[in-house]
mmCIF file of C-alpha atoms in Angstrom:
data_model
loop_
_atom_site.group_PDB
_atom_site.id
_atom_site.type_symbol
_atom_site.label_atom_id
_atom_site.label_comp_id
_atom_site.label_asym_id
_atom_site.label_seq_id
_atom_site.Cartn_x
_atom_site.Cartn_y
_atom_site.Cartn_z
ATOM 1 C CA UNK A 1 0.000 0.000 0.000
ATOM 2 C CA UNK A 2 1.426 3.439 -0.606
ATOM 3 C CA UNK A 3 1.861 6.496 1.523
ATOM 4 C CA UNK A 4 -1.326 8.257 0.245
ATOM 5 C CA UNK A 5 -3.454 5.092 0.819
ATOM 6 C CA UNK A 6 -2.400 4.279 3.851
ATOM 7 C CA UNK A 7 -2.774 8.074 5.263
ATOM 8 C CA UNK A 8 -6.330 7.621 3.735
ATOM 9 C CA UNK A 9 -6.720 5.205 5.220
ATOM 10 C CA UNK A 10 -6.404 5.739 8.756
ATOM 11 C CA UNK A 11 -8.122 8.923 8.065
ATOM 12 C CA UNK A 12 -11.064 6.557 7.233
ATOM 13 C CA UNK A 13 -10.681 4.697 10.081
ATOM 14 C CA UNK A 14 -9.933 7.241 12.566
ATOM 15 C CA UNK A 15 -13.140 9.019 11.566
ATOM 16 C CA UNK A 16 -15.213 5.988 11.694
ATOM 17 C CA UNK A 17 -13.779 5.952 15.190
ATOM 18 C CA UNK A 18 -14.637 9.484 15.740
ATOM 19 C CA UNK A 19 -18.098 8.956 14.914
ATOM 20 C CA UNK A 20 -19.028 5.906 16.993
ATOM 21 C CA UNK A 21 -17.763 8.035 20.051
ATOM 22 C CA UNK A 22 -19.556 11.096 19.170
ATOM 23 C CA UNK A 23 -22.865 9.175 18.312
ATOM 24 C CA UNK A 24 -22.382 7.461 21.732
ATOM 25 C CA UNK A 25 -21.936 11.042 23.288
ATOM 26 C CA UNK A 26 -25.063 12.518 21.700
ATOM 27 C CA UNK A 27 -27.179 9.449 22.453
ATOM 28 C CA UNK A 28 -26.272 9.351 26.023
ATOM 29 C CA UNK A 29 -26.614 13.374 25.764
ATOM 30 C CA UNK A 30 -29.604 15.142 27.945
ATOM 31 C CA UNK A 31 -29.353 18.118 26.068
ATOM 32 C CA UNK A 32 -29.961 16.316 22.821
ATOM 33 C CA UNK A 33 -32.577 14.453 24.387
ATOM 34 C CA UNK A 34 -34.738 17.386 26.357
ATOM 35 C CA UNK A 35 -33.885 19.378 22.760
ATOM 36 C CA UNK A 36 -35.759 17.009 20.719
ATOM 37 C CA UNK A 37 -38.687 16.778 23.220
ATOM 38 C CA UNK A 38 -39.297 20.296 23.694
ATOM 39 C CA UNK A 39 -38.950 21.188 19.477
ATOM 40 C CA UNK A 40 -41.233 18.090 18.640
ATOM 41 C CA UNK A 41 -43.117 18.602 21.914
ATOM 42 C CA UNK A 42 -44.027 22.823 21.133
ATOM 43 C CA UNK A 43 -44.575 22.942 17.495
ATOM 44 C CA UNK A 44 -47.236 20.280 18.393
ATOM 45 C CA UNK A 45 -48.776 21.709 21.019
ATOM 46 C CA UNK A 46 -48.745 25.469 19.633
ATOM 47 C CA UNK A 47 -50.408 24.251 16.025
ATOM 48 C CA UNK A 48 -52.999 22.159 17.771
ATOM 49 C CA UNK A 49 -53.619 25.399 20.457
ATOM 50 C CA UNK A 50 -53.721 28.119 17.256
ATOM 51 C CA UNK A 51 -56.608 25.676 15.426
ATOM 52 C CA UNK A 52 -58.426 24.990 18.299
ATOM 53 C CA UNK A 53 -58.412 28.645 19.185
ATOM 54 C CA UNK A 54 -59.518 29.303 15.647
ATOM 55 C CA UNK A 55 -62.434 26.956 15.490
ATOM 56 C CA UNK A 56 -63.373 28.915 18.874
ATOM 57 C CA UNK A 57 -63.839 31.857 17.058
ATOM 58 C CA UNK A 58 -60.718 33.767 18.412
ATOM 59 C CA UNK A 59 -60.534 35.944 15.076
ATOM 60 C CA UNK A 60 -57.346 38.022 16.823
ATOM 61 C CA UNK A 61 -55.324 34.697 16.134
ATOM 62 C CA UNK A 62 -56.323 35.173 12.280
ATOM 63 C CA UNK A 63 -55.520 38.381 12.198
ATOM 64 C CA UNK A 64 -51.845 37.376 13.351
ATOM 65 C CA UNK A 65 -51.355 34.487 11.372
ATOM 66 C CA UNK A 66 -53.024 35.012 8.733
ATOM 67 C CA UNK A 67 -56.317 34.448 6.733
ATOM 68 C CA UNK A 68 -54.577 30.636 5.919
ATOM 69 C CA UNK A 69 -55.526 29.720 9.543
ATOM 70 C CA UNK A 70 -58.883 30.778 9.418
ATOM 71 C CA UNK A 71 -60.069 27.462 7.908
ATOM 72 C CA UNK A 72 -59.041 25.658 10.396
ATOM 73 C CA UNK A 73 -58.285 22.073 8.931
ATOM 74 C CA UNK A 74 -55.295 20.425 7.795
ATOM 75 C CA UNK A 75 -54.438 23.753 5.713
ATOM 76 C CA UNK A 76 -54.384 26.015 9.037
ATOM 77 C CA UNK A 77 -52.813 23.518 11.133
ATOM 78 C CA UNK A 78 -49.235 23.157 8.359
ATOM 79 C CA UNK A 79 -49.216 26.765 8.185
ATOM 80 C CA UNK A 80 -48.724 27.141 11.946
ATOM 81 C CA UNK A 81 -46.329 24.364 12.076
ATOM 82 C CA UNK A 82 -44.086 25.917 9.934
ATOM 83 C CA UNK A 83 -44.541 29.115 10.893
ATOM 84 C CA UNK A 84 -43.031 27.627 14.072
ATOM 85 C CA UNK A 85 -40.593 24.971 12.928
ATOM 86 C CA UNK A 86 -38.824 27.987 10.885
ATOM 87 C CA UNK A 87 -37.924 29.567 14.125
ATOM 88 C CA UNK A 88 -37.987 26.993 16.505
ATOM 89 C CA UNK A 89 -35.617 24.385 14.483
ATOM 90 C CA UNK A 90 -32.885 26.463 13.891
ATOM 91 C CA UNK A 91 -32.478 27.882 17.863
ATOM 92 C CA UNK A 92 -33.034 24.353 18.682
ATOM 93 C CA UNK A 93 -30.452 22.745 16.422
ATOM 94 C CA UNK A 94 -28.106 25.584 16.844
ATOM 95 C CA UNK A 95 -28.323 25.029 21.183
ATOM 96 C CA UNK A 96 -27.553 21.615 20.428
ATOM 97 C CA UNK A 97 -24.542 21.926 18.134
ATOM 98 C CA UNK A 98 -23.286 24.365 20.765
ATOM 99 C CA UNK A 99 -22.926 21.863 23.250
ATOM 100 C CA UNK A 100 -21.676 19.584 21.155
ATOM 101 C CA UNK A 101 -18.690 21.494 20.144
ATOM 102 C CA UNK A 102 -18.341 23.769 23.060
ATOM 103 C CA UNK A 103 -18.760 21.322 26.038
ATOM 104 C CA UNK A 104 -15.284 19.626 25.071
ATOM 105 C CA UNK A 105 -14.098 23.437 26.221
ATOM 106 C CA UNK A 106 -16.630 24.659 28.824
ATOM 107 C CA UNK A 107 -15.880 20.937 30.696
ATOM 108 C CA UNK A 108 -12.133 20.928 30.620
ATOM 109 C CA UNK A 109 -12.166 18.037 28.114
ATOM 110 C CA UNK A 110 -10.425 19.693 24.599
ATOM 111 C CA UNK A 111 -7.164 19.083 26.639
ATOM 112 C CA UNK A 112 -7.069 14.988 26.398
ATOM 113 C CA UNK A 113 -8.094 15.290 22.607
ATOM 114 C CA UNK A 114 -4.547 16.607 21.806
ATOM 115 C CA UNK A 115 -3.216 12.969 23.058
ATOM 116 C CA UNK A 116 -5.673 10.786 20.932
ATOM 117 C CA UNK A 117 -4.297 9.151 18.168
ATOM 118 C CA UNK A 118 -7.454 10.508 15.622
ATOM 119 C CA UNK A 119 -6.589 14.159 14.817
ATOM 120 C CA UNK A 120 -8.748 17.352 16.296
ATOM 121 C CA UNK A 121 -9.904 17.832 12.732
ATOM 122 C CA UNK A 122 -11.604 14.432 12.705
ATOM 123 C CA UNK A 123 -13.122 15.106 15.622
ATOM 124 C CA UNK A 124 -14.732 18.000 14.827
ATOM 125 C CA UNK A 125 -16.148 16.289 11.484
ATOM 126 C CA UNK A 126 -17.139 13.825 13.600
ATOM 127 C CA UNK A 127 -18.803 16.370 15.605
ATOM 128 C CA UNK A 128 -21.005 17.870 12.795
ATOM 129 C CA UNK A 129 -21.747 14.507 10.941
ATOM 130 C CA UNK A 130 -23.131 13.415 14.268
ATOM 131 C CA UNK A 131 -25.354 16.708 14.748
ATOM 132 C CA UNK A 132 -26.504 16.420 10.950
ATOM 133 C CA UNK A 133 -27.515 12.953 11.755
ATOM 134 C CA UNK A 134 -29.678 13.972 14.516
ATOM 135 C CA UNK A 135 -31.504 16.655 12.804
ATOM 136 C CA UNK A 136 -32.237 14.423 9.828
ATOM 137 C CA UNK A 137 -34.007 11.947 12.532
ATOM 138 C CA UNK A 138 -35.575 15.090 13.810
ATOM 139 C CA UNK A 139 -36.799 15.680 10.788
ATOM 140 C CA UNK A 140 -38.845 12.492 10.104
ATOM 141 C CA UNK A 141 -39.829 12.488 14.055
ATOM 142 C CA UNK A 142 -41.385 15.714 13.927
ATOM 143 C CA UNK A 143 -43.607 15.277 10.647
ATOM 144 C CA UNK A 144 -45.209 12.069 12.218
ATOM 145 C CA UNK A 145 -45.603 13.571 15.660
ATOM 146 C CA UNK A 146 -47.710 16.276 13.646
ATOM 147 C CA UNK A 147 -49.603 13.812 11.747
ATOM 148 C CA UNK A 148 -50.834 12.069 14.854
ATOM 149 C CA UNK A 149 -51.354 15.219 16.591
ATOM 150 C CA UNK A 150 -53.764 16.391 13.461
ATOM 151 C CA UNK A 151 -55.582 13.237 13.731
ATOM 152 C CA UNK A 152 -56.105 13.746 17.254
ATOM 153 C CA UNK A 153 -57.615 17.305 16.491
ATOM 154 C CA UNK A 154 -60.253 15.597 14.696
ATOM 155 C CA UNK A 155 -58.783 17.375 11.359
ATOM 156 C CA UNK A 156 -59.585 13.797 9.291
ATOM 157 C CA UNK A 157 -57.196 12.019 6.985
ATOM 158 C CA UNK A 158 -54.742 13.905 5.227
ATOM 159 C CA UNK A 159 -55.108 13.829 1.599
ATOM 160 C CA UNK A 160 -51.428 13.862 -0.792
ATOM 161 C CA UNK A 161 -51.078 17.850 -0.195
ATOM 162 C CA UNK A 162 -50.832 17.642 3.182
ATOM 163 C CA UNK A 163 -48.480 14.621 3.257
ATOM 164 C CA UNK A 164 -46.301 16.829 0.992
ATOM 165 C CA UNK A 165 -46.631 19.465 3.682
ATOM 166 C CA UNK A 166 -45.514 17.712 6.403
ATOM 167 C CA UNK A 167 -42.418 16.384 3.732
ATOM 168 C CA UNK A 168 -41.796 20.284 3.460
ATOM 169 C CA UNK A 169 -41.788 20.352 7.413
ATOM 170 C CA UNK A 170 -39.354 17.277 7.796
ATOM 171 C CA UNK A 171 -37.035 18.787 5.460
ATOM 172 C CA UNK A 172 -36.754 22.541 6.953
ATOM 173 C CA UNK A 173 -36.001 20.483 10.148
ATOM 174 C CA UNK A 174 -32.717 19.649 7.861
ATOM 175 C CA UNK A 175 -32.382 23.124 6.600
ATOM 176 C CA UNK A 176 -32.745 24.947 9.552
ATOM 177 C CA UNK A 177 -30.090 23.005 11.161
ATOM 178 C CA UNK A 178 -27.466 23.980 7.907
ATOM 179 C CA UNK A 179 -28.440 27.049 9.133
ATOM 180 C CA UNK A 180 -27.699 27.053 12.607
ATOM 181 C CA UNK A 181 -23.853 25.177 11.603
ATOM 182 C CA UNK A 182 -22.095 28.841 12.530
ATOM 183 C CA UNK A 183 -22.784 27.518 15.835
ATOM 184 C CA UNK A 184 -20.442 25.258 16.200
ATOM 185 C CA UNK A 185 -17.501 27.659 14.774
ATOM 186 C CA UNK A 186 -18.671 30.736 16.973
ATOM 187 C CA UNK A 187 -18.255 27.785 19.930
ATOM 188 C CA UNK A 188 -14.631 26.682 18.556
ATOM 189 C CA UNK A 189 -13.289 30.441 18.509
ATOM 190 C CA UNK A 190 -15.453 31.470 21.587
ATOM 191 C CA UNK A 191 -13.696 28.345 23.449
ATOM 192 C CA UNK A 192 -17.661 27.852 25.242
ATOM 193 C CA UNK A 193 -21.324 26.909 25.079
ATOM 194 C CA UNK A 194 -21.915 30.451 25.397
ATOM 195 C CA UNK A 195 -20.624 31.907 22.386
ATOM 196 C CA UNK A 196 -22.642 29.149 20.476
ATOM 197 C CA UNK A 197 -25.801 29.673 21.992
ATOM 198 C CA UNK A 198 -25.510 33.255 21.156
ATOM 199 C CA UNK A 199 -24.469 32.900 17.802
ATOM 200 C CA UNK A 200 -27.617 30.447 17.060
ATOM 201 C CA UNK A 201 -29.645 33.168 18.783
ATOM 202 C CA UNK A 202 -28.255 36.415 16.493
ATOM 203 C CA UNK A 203 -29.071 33.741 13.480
ATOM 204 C CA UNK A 204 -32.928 33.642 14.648
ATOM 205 C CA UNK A 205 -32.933 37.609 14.872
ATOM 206 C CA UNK A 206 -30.850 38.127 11.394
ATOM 207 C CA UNK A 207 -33.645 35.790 9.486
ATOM 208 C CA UNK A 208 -36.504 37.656 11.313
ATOM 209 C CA UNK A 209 -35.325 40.783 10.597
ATOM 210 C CA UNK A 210 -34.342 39.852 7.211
ATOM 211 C CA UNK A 211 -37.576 38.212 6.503
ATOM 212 C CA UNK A 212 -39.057 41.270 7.544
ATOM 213 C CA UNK A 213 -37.173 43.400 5.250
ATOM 214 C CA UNK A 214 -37.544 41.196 2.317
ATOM 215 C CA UNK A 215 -34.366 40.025 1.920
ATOM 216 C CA UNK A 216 -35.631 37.854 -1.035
ATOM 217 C CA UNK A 217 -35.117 34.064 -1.432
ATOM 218 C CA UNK A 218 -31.462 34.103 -2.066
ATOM 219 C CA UNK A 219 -30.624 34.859 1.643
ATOM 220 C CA UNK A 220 -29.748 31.120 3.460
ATOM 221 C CA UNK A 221 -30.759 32.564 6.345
ATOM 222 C CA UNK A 222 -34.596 32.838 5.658
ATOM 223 C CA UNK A 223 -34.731 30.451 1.779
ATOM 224 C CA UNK A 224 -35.578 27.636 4.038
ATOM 225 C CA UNK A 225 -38.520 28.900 6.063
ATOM 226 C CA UNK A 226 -39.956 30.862 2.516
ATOM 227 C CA UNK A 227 -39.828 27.492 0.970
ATOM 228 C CA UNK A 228 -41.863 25.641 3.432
ATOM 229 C CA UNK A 229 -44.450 28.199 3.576
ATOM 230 C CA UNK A 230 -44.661 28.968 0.050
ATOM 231 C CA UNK A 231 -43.037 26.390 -2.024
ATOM 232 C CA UNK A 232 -43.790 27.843 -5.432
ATOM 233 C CA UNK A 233 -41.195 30.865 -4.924
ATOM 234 C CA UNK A 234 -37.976 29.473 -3.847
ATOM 235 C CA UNK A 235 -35.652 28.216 -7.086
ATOM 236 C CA UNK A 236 -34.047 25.050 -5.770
ATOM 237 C CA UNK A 237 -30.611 26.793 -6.457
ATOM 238 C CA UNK A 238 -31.753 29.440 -3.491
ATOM 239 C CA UNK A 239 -32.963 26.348 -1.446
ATOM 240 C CA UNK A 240 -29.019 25.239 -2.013
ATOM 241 C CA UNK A 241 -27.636 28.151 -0.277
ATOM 242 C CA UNK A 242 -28.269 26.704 3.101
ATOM 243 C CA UNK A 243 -26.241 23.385 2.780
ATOM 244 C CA UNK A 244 -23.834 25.140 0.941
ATOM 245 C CA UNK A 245 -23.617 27.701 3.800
ATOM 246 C CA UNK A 246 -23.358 24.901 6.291
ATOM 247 C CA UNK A 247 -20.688 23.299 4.184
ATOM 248 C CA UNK A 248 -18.443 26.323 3.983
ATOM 249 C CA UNK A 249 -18.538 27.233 7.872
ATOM 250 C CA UNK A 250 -18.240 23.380 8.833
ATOM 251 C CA UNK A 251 -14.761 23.682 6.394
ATOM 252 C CA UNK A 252 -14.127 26.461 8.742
ATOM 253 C CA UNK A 253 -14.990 24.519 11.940
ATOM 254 C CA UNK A 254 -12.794 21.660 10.968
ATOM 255 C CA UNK A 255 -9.564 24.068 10.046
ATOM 256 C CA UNK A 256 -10.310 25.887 13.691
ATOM 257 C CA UNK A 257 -9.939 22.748 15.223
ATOM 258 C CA UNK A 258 -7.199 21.300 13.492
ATOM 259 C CA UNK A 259 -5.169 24.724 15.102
ATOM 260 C CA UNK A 260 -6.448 24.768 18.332
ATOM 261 C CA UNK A 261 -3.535 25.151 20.764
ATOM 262 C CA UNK A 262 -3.427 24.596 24.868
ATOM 263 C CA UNK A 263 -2.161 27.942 25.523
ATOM 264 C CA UNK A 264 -5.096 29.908 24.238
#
């Protein structure tokens, strides 16, 4: 085998090592865990509360939400759902990716991975593989836990558009958390939890604002949440701008880690 190879080699392997510890970490994780309830949990609870409310005749919640909700079926119920998942999903994703990159710092624990055979760089893939993982099982948890809590409502069977809603829903799960990836570099330079979490929180404000504003589809921050609500005017090339934004600052992440020194 030649030099290259065998370098890829135990590349290969050392990341395959890297991610069998890191999926152990999340799994055994409460942060992860409590995360997941309270995002699958809420955007439940709040779309089943909003229709309810509407069917009661509370015509101030229409006025918020808009004249969508005012039906109050399966139509009403997906557009508060992902009026909430866009918000909710990325502050969610982005806490969690926080503590997985910044509790190796905030618990004393980055020291030991400068004696470990598989390289900081590794890791830190690891790290984000691991987080994309979980929000792509978030992502097909959350849709059913909707569907069930629709049929509860009494809303009825739900006919091929509103399976493709709840598709739509699954997948901004998935796109939210590209979004929330600066995260996990604000917690590598930050050396912290903290810096994370309020990184994933000035995300949330930049897409509201932006939203507001009208920064158009082209803007990663807010493509993803315009998509779900109105499919029809997001170009798939915008849609791309959110993995591709997640790509760039996880290349980022990975280079961080790969200079991280003891002294600083």
């Amino acid at each position: 085998m030649t030099a290259p190879a065998a370098a890829g080699q135990r590349a290969l392997t050392g990341l395959r090592t890297a991610l069998v510890v890191e999926s152990v970490k999340a799994r055994a994780s409460l942060v992860l865990r409590s995360t997941s309830v309270l995002l699958v949990v809420g955007v439940c609870v709040l779309s089943a509360a909003m229709v309810a409310a509407v069917r009661a005749g509370r015509t101030d919640v229409t006025r918020k939400l808009g004249p969508t909700v005012a039906t109050g079926d399966w139509d009403a119920f997906l557009s508060v759902a992902t009026q909430v998942t866009g918000a909710a999903a990325v502050l969610a994703t982005g806490v969690a990716l926080a503590w997985l990159v910044g509790r190796e710092f905030s618990d004393g624990t980055v020291g030991g991975l400068f004696g470990l055979p598989v390289t900081r760089g590794v890791i830190a893939s690891a790290k984000v593989l691991v987080y994309l993982g979980w929000a792509a099982g978030l992502g097909v948890v959350l849709p059913c836990a909707l569907l069930a809590a629709g049929l509860a409502c009494g809303l009825g069977a739900p006919d091929a558009p509103v399976l493709a809603g709840l598709a739509r829903i699954g997948l901004l799960v998935l796109l939210s958390a590209c979004v929330a990836v600066p995260a996990a570099l604000a917690a590598t330079l930050g050396r912290g939890l903290l810096p994370g979490v309020a990184t994933t929180v000035g995300v949330v404000a930049v897409a509201q604002v932006g939203a507001t504003l009208g920064a158009g589809t082209w803007f990663p921050l807010t493509a993803p949440a315009l998509w779900a609500i109105a499919p029809g005017t997001v170009p798939a090339a915008a849609l791309a701008t959110a993995p591709l934004l997640a790509l760039a600052v996880a290349a980022l992440t990975v280079l961080a880690w790969r200079r991280l020194q003891l002294d600083r």
